[in-house]
Coordinates of C-alpha atoms and ligand atoms in Angstrom, one line a residue:
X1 CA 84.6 94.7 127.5
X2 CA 82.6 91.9 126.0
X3 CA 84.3 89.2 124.3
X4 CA 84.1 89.2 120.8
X5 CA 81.7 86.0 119.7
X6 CA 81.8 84.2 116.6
X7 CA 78.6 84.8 114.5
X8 CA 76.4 81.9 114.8
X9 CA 76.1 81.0 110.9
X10 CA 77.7 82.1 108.1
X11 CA 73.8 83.8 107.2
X12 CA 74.9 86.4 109.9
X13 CA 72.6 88.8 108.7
X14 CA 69.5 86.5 108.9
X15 CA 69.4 87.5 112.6
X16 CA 72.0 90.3 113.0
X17 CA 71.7 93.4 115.5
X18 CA 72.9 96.4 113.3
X19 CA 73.1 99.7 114.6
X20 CA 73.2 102.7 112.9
X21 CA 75.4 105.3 113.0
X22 CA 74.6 108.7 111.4
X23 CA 78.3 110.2 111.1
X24 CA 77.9 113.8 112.0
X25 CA 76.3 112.9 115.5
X26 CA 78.0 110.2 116.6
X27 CA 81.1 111.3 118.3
X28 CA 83.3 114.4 116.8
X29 CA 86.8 113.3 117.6
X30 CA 88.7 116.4 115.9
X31 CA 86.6 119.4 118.3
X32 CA 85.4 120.8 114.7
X33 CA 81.5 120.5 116.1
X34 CA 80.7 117.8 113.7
X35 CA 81.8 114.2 114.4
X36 CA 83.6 111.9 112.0
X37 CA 85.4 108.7 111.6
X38 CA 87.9 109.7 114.3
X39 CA 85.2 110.0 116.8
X40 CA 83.6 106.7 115.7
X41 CA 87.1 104.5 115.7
X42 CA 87.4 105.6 119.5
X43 CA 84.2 104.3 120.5
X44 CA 84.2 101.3 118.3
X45 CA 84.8 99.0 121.7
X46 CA 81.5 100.8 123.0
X47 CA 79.4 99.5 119.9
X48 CA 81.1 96.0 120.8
X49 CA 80.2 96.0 124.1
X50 CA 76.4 97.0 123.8
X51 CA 76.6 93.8 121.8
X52 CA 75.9 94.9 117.9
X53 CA 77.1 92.4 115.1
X54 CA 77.0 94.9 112.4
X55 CA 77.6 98.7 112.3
X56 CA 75.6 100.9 109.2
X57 CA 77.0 104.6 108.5
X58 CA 74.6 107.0 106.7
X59 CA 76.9 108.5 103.7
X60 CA 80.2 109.2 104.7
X61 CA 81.1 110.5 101.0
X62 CA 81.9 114.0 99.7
X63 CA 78.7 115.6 100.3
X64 CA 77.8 119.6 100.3
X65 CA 75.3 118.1 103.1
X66 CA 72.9 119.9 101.7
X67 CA 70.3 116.7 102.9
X68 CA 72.4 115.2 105.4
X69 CA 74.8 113.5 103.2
X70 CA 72.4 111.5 100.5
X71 CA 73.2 114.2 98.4
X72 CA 76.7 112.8 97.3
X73 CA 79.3 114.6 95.0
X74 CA 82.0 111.5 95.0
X75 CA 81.0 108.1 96.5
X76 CA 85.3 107.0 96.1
X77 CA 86.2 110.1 98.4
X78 CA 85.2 110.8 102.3
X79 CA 83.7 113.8 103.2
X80 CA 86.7 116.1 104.6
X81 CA 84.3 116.7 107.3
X82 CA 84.7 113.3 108.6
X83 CA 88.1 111.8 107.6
X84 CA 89.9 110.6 105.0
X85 CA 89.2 106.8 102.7
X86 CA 92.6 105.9 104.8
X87 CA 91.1 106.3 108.3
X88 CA 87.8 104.5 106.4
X89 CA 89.9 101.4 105.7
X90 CA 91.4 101.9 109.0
X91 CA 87.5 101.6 110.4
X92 CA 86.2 98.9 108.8
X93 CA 89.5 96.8 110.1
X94 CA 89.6 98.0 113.5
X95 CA 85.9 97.1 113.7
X96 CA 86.4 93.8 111.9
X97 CA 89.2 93.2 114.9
X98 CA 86.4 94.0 117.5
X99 CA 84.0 91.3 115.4
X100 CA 81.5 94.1 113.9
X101 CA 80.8 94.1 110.4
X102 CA 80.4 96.9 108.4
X103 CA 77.1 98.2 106.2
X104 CA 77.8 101.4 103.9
X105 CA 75.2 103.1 102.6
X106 CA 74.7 104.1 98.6
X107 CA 72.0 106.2 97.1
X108 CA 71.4 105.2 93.5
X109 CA 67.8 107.6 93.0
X110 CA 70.1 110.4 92.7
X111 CA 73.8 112.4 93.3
X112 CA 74.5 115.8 94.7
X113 CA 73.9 118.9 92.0
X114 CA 78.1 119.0 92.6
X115 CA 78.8 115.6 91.3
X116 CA 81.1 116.2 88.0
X117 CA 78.6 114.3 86.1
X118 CA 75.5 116.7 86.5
X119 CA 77.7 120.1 86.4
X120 CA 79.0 118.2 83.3
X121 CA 75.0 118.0 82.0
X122 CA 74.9 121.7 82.8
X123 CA 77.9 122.9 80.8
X124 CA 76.9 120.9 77.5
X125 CA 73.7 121.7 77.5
X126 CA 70.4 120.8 75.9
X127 CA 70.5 117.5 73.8
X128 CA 74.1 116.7 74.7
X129 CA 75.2 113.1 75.7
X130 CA 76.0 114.3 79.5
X131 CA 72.4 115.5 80.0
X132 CA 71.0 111.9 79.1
X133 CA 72.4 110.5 82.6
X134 CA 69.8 112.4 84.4
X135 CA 66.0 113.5 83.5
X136 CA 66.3 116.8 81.6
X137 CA 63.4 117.8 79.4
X138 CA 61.9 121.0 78.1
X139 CA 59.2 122.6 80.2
X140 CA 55.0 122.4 79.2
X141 CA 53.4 125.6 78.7
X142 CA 53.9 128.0 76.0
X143 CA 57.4 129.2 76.4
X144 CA 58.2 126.0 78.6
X145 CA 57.3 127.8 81.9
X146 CA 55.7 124.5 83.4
X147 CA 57.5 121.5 84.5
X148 CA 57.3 118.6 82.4
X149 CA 55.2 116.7 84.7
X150 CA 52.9 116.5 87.5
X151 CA 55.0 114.7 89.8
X152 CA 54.7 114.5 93.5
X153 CA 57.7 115.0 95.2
X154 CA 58.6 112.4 98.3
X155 CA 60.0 115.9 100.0
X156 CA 57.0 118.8 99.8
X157 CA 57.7 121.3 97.0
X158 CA 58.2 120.5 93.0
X159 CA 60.1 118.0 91.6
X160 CA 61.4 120.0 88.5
X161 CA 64.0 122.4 88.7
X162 CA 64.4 125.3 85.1
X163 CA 68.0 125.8 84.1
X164 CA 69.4 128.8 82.5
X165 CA 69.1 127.3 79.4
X166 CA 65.2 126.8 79.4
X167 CA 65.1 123.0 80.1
X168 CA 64.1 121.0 83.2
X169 CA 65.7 118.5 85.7
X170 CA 63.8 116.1 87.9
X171 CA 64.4 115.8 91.4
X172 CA 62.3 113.6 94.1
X173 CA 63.9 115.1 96.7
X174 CA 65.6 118.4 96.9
X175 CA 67.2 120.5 93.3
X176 CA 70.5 119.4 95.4
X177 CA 69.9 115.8 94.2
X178 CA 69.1 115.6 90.8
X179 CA 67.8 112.0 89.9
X180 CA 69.8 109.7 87.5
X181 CA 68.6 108.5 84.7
X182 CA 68.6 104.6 85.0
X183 CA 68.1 103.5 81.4
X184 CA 71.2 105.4 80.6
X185 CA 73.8 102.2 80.8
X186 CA 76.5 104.5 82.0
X187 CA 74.3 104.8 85.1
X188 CA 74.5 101.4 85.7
X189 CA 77.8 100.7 85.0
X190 CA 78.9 103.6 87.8
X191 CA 77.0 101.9 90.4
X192 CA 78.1 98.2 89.8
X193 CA 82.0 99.7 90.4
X194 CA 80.9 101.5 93.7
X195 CA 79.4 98.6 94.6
X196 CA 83.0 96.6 94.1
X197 CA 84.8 99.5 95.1
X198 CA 83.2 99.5 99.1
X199 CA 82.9 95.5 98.7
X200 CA 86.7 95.5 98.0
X201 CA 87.6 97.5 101.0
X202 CA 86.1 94.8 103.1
X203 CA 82.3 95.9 103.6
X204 CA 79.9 93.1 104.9
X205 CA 76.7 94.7 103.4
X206 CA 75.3 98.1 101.7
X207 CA 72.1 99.5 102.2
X208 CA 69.6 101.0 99.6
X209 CA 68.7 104.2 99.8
X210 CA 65.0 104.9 98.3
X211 CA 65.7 101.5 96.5
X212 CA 62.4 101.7 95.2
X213 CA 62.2 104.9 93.6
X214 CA 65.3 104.9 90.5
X215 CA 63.4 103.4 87.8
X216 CA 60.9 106.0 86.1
X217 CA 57.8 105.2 83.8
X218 CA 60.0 105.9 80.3
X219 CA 57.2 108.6 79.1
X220 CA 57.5 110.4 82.2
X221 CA 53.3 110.6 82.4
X222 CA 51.8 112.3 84.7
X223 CA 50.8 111.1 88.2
X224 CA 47.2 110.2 88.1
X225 CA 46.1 109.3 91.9
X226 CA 45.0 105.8 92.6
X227 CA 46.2 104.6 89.1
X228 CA 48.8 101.9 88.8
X229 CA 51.4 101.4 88.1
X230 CA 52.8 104.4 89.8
X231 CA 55.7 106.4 87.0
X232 CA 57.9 106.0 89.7
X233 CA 57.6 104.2 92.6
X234 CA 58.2 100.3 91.9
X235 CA 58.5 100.4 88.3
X236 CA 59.1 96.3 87.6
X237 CA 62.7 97.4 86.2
X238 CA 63.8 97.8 89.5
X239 CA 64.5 93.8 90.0
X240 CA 66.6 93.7 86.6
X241 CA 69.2 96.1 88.3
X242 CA 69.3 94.3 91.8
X243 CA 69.5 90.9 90.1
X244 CA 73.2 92.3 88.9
X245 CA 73.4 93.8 92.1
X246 CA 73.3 90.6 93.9
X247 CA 75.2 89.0 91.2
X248 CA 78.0 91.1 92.6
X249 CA 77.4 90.6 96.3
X250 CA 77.6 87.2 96.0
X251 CA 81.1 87.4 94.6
X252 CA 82.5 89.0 98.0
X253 CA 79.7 87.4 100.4
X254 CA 78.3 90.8 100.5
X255 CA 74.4 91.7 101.7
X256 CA 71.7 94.1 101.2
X257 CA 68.9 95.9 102.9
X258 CA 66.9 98.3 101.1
X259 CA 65.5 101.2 101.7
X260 CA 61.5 100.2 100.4
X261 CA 58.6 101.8 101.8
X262 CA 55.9 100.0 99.9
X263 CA 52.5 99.2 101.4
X264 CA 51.7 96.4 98.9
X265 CA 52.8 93.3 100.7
X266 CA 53.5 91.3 97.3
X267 CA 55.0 94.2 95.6
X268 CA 57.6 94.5 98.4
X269 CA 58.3 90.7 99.1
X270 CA 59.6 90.7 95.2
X271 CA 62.6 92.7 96.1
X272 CA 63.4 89.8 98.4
X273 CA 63.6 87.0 96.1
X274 CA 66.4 84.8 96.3
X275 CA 68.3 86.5 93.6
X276 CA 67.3 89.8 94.5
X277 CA 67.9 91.7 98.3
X278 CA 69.1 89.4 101.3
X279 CA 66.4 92.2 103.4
X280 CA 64.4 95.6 103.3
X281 CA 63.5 97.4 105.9
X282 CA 60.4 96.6 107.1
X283 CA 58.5 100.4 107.8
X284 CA 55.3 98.6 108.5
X285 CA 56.2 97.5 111.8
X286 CA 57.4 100.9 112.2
X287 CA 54.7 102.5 111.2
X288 CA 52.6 100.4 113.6
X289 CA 51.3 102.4 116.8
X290 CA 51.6 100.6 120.2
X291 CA 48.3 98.8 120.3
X292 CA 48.2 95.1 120.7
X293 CA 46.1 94.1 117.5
X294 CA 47.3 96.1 115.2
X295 CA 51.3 94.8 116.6
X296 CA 49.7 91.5 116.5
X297 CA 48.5 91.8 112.6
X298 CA 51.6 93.7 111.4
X299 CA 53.8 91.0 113.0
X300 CA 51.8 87.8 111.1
X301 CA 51.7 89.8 108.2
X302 CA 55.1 90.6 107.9
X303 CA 56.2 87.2 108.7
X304 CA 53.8 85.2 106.1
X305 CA 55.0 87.9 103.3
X306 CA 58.7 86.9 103.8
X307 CA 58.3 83.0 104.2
X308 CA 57.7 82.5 100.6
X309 CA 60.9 84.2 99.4
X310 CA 63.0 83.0 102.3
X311 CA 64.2 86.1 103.6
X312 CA 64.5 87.0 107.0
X313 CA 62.4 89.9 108.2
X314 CA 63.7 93.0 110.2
X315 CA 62.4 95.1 113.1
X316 CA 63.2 99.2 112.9
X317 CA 61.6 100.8 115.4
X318 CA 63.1 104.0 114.9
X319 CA 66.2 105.4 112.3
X320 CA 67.5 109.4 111.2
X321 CA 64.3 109.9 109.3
X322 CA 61.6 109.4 112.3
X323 CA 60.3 110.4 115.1
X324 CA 62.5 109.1 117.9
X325 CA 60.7 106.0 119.8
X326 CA 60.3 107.1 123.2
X327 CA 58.9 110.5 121.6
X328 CA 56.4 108.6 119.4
X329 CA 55.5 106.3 122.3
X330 CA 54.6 109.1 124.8
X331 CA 52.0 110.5 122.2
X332 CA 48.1 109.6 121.5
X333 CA 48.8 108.5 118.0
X334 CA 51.9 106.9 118.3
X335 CA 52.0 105.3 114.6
X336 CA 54.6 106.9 112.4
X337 CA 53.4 108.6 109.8
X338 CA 55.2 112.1 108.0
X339 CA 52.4 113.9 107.3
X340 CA 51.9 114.2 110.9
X341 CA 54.6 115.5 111.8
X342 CA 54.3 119.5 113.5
X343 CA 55.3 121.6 116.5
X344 CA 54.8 121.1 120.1
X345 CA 53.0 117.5 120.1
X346 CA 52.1 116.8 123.5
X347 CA 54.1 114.2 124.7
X348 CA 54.3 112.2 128.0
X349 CA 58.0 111.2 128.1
X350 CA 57.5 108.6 130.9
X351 CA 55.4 106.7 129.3
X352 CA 57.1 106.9 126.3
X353 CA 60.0 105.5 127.8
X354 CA 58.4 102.5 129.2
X355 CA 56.5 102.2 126.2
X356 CA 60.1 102.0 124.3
X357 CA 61.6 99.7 126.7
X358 CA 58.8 96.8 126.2
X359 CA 59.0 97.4 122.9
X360 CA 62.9 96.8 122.7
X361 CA 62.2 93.1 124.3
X362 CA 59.2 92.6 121.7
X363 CA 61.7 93.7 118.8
X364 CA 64.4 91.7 119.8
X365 CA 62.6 88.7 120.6
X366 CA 61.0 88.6 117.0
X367 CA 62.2 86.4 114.1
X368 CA 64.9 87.6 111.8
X369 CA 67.1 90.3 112.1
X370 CA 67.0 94.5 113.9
X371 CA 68.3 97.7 113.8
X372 CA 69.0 100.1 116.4
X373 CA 69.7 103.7 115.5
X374 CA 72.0 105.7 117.5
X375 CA 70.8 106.8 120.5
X376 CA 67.9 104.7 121.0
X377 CA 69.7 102.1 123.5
X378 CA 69.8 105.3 125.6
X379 CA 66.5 105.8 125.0
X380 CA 66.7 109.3 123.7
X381 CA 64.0 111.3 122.8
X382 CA 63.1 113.5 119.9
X383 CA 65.0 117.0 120.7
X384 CA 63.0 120.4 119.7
X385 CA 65.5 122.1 117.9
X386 CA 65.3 126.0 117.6
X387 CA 64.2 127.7 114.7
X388 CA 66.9 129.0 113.6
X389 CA 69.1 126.3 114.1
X390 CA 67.1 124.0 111.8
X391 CA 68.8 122.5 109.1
X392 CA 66.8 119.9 107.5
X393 CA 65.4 120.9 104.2
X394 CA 62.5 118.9 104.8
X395 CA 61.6 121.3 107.1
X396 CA 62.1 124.5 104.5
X397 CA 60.5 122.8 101.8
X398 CA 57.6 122.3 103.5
X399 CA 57.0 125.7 104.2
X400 CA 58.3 126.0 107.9
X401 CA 54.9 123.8 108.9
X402 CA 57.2 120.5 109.5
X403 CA 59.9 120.6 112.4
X404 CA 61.6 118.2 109.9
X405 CA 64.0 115.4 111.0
X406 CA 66.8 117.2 113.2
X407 CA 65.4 116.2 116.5
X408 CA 66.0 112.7 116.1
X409 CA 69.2 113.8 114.7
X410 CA 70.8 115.6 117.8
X411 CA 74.5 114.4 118.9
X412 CA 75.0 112.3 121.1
X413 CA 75.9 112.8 125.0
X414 CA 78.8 110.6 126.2
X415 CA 79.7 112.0 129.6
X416 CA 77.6 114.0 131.7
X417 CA 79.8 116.5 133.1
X418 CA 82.0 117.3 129.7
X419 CA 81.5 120.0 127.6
X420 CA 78.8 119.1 124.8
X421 CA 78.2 115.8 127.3
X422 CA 81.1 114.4 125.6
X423 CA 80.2 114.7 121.9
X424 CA 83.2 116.4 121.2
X425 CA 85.7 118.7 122.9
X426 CA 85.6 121.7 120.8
X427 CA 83.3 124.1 119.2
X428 CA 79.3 123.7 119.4
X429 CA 77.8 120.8 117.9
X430 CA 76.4 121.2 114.5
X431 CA 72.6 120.7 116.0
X432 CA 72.4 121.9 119.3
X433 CA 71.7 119.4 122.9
X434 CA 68.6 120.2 124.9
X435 CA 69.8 121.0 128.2
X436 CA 69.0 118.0 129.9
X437 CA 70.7 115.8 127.6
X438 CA 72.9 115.2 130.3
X439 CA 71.0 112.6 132.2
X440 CA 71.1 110.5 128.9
X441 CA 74.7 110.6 128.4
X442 CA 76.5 107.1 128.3
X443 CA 78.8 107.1 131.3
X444 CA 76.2 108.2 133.6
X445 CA 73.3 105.2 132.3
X446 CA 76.6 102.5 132.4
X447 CA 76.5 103.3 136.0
X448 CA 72.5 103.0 136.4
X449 CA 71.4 99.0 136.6
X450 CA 68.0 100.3 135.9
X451 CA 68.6 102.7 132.9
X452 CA 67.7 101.8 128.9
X453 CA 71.6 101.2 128.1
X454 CA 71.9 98.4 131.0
X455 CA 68.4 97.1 129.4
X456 CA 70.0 97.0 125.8
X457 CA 73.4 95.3 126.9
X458 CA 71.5 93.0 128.8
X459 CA 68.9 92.2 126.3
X460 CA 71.8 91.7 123.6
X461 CA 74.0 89.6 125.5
X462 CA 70.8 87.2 126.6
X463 CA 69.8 87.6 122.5
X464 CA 72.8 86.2 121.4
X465 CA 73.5 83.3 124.3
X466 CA 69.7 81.9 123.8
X467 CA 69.9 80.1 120.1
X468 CA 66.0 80.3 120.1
X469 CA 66.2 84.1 119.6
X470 CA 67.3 85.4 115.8
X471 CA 65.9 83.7 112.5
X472 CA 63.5 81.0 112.9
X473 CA 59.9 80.3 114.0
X474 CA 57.6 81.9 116.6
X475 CA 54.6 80.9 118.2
X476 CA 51.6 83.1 119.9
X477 CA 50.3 81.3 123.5
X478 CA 47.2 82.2 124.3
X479 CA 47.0 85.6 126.6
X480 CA 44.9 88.2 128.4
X481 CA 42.9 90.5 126.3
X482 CA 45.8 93.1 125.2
X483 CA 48.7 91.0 125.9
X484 CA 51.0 89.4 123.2
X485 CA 52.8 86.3 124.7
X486 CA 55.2 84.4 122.1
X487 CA 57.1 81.6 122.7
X488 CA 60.5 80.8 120.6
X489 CA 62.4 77.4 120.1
X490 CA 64.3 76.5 122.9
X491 CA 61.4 77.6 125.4
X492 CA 62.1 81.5 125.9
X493 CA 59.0 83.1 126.1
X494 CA 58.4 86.6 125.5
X495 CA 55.3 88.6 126.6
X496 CA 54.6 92.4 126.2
X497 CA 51.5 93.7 128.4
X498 CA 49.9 96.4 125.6
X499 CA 46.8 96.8 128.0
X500 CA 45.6 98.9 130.8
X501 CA 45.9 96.5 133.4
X502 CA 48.4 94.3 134.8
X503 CA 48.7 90.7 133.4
X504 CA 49.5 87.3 134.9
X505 CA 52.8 85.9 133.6
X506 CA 52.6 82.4 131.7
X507 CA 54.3 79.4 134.1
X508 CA 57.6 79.7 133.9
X509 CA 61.0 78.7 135.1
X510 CA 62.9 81.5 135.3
X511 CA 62.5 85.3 134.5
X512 CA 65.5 86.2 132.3
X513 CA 64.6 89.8 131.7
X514 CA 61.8 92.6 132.2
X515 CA 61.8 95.8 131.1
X516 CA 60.7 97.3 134.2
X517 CA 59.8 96.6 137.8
X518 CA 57.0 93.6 138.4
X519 CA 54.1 94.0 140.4
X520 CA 54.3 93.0 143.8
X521 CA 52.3 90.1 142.9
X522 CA 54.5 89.1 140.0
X523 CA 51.9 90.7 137.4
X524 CA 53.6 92.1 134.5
X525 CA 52.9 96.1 134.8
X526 CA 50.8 97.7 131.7
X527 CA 53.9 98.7 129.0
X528 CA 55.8 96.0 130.3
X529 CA 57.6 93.0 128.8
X530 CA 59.5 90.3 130.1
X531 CA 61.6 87.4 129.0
X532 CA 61.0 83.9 130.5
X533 CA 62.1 80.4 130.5
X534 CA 59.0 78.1 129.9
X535 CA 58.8 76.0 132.7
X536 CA 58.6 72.7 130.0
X537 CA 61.9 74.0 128.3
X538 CA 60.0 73.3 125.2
Ligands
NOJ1 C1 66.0 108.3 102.5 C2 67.0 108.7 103.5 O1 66.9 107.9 104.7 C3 66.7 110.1 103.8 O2 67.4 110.6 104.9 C4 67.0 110.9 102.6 O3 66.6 112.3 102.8 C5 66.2 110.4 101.4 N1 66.2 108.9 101.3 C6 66.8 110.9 100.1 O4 68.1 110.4 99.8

């Protein structure tokens, strides 16, 4: 096993690798099908040994799962599913032991329909103080038969659910997670002591679930496309309620991401102001299909909209809401975008995978800091689950015409040759494994020099022994047409071949890493990337 390192600055997050862990297919250590904390303290050393510094769970809370867990009935209880708030503790020390901070995950927008507070609204009824927490309102329409608004919903289907009673409840997502009302102070007050109540049990960071969704335009008014400000996306109250937020980080050294998809550069670089989010994710980069201009563009752009707040940016190339990368890669259109997501994409796996590898030296040689999502060190692709084992509601709420987000969801295969490759001993996993998910499964790529784990473990352990890599500046060398070629301090070079040809490499000293074989010539491949050593050491 690797040593455990010392983080290079106290900033650890300004150029941290976090991985991602989505609880219920990670690893199920009690046979039960789904996995849970037991199965993620037993291969803790494994997440230290790829070389991660910080470790996010999707919720781990009491949940009815009805959307994968951000639909949360008690954020001071574990789901029973998973473990216990013991064998939590027990976690985040045993990973603190193995030098892996912890990230927790809270999602403010809204709670589960079974959270006491919104079956309290329910009982009391219409005008009663419990119903002011949330959005209830009487319906339009003669006898109130219409929802109260127009609203779009960021899952297909209506945003208002009726009650017995005649009145209405807003919901972005699903009628499972009713939204909260954040003008109500109570609302406020409940997420400040979650916030202490994680950050006391020793976690290093939370992340933001739709952070830029809980404020709502106070009049509710309709949606009218194309006119600003949107009545709920980025309402300017939003950076009142993170400024106490990060008030209360900074007690315990604490740090956030959020969750903002925003495609208004400005707009989004306010949530990182100094007293605001340490990071957001950054979805444009993402979004961003494999073509070496538009990569180019996305990367300057996201860069010049962080320097003036200071924050670091992050790479995501993938996470338990997307289309895996290797699957997005081995498609024509390989940008990420939800609307286009259907059945039976063509999809050229090889070239995916190739595709995916480069792209894992471009990410990790960028300034700032990146997330990995289960699975994608092992280069997983996107499984098709069967019909009627789907269990996304994105998937039902859109009418059956989505696949929804299972397939990037899948368990995951430890050892080829056990039952479930390794996720668990007992009964079948919650989302079923394509049957070749064998040749992906963790034992069999440790012992492969040439597979996508032994490129991530590499590519880590180089990442965190070269101080040029991480937070700090970059600069483009000139390169073939199609070819990005960066250089960071310290004089490590990294350059990803995006065209159809292969490329001559930059003078160098030394070749630390490539993500696949080099031409015979020493041409770097099309889809390829290496790491050099500039021959100056500048
Ligand atoms: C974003 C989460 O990543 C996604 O999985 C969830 O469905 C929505 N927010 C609603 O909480």
């Amino acid at each position: 096993m690797a040593a455990p390192h010392a983080p290079r600055t106290d900033d650890w997050w300004r150029d941290a690798v976090i991985y991602q862990v989505y609880p219920r297919s990670f690893a199920d250590g009690d046979g039960d099908g789904t996995g849970d904390l037991a199965g993620v303290r037993a291969r803790l050393p494994y997440l230290a040994e790829l070389g991660v510094d910080a470790v996010w769970f999707t919720p781990w809370y009491a949940s009815p799962l009805v959307d994968g867990g951000y639909d949360v009935a008690d954020y001071r209880t574990i789901d029973p599913a998973f473990g216990t708030l013991a064998e939590a503790e027990k976690l985040i020390a045993e990973a603190a032991a193995l030098d892996l901070r912890v990230i927790v995950d809270i999602v403010p927008n809204h709670v589960s329909d079974q959270h006491t507070w919104f079956q309290a609204a329910l009982a009391a009824g219409p005008g009663s103080a419990e119903r002011e927490r949330f959005h209830f309102r009487p319906g339009r329409g003669e006898n109130g038969e219409l929802p109260p608004n127009n609203w779009p919903s960021q899952f297909s289907g209506p945003t208002w659910t009726r009650v017995p009673d005649g009145e209405w409840y807003l919901h972005l997502f699903t009628p499972e997670q009713p939204d909260l009302n954040w003008a109500h102070p109570e609302v406020r007050q409940e997420h400040e002591d979650v916030l202490r109540f994680w950050f006391e049990r020793g976690v290093a960071g939370v992340r933001i679930d739709s952070a830029a969704l809980l404020a709502k335009d106070p009049a509710l008014a309709d949606f009218e496309e194309g006119v600003d400000p949107h009545p709920y996306i980025d309402q300017d109250e939003l950076h009142d309620i993170y400024r106490s937020w990060r008030a209360i980080a900074d007690e315990y050294g604490g740090v956030f991401v959020g969750e903002v998809w925003l495609p208004d550069a400005e707009r989004f670089a306010r949530y990182l102001r100094p007293d605001e989010l340490h990071t957001a994710f950054n979805f444009t980069f993402l979004s961003c299909p494999w073509e070496p201009g538009r990569l180019r563009r996305t990367i300057d752009d996201t860069l010049a909209e962080h320097a003036p707040v200071g924050a670091p940016a992050t790479w995501v190339l993938c996470n338990h809401d997307v289309t895996r990368t290797v699957t997005r890669y081995g498609r024509d259109d390989t940008g990420f975008d939800f609307a286009a997501k259907r059945f039976g994409t063509p999809t050229d796996l090889a070239l995916g995978s190739r595709r995916a590898r480069a792209a894992a030296l471009l990410t990790l040689a960028l300034p700032g800091s990146v997330y990995l999502y289960q699975g994608e060190e092992l280069g997983l692709p996107e499984a098709e689950i069967p019909l009627d084992r789907i269990q996304d509601p994105m998937h039902f709420r859109s009418g059956g015409t989505d696949p929804g987000r299972d397939g990037c969801r899948v368990p995951l295969p430890w050892e080829a040759d056990a039952p479930y490759c390794g996720f668990g001993a007992g009964a079948v996993p919650w989302l079923p494994q394509p049957e070749d998910w064998a040749q992906y499964a963790v034992d069999r790529q440790s012992a492969d020099a040439a597979s996508m784990l032994a490129l991530y473990r590499q590519a880590l352990r180089l990442r965190r022994a070269e101080p040029g890599f991480g937070d700090g500046p970059m600069r483009w060398l000139p390169a073939e047409e199609g070819v990005l070629a960066f250089a960071r301090p310290g004089g490590v070079i990294c350059v990803v071949n995006l065209s159809a040809a292969p490329a001559g490499l930059p003078p160098h000293r030394e070749l630390l890493l490539a993500s696949g074989p080099l031409g015979a010539d020493g041409t770097l491949p099309p889809d390829t990337a290496v790491w050099l050593r500039a021959a100056d050491g500048a």
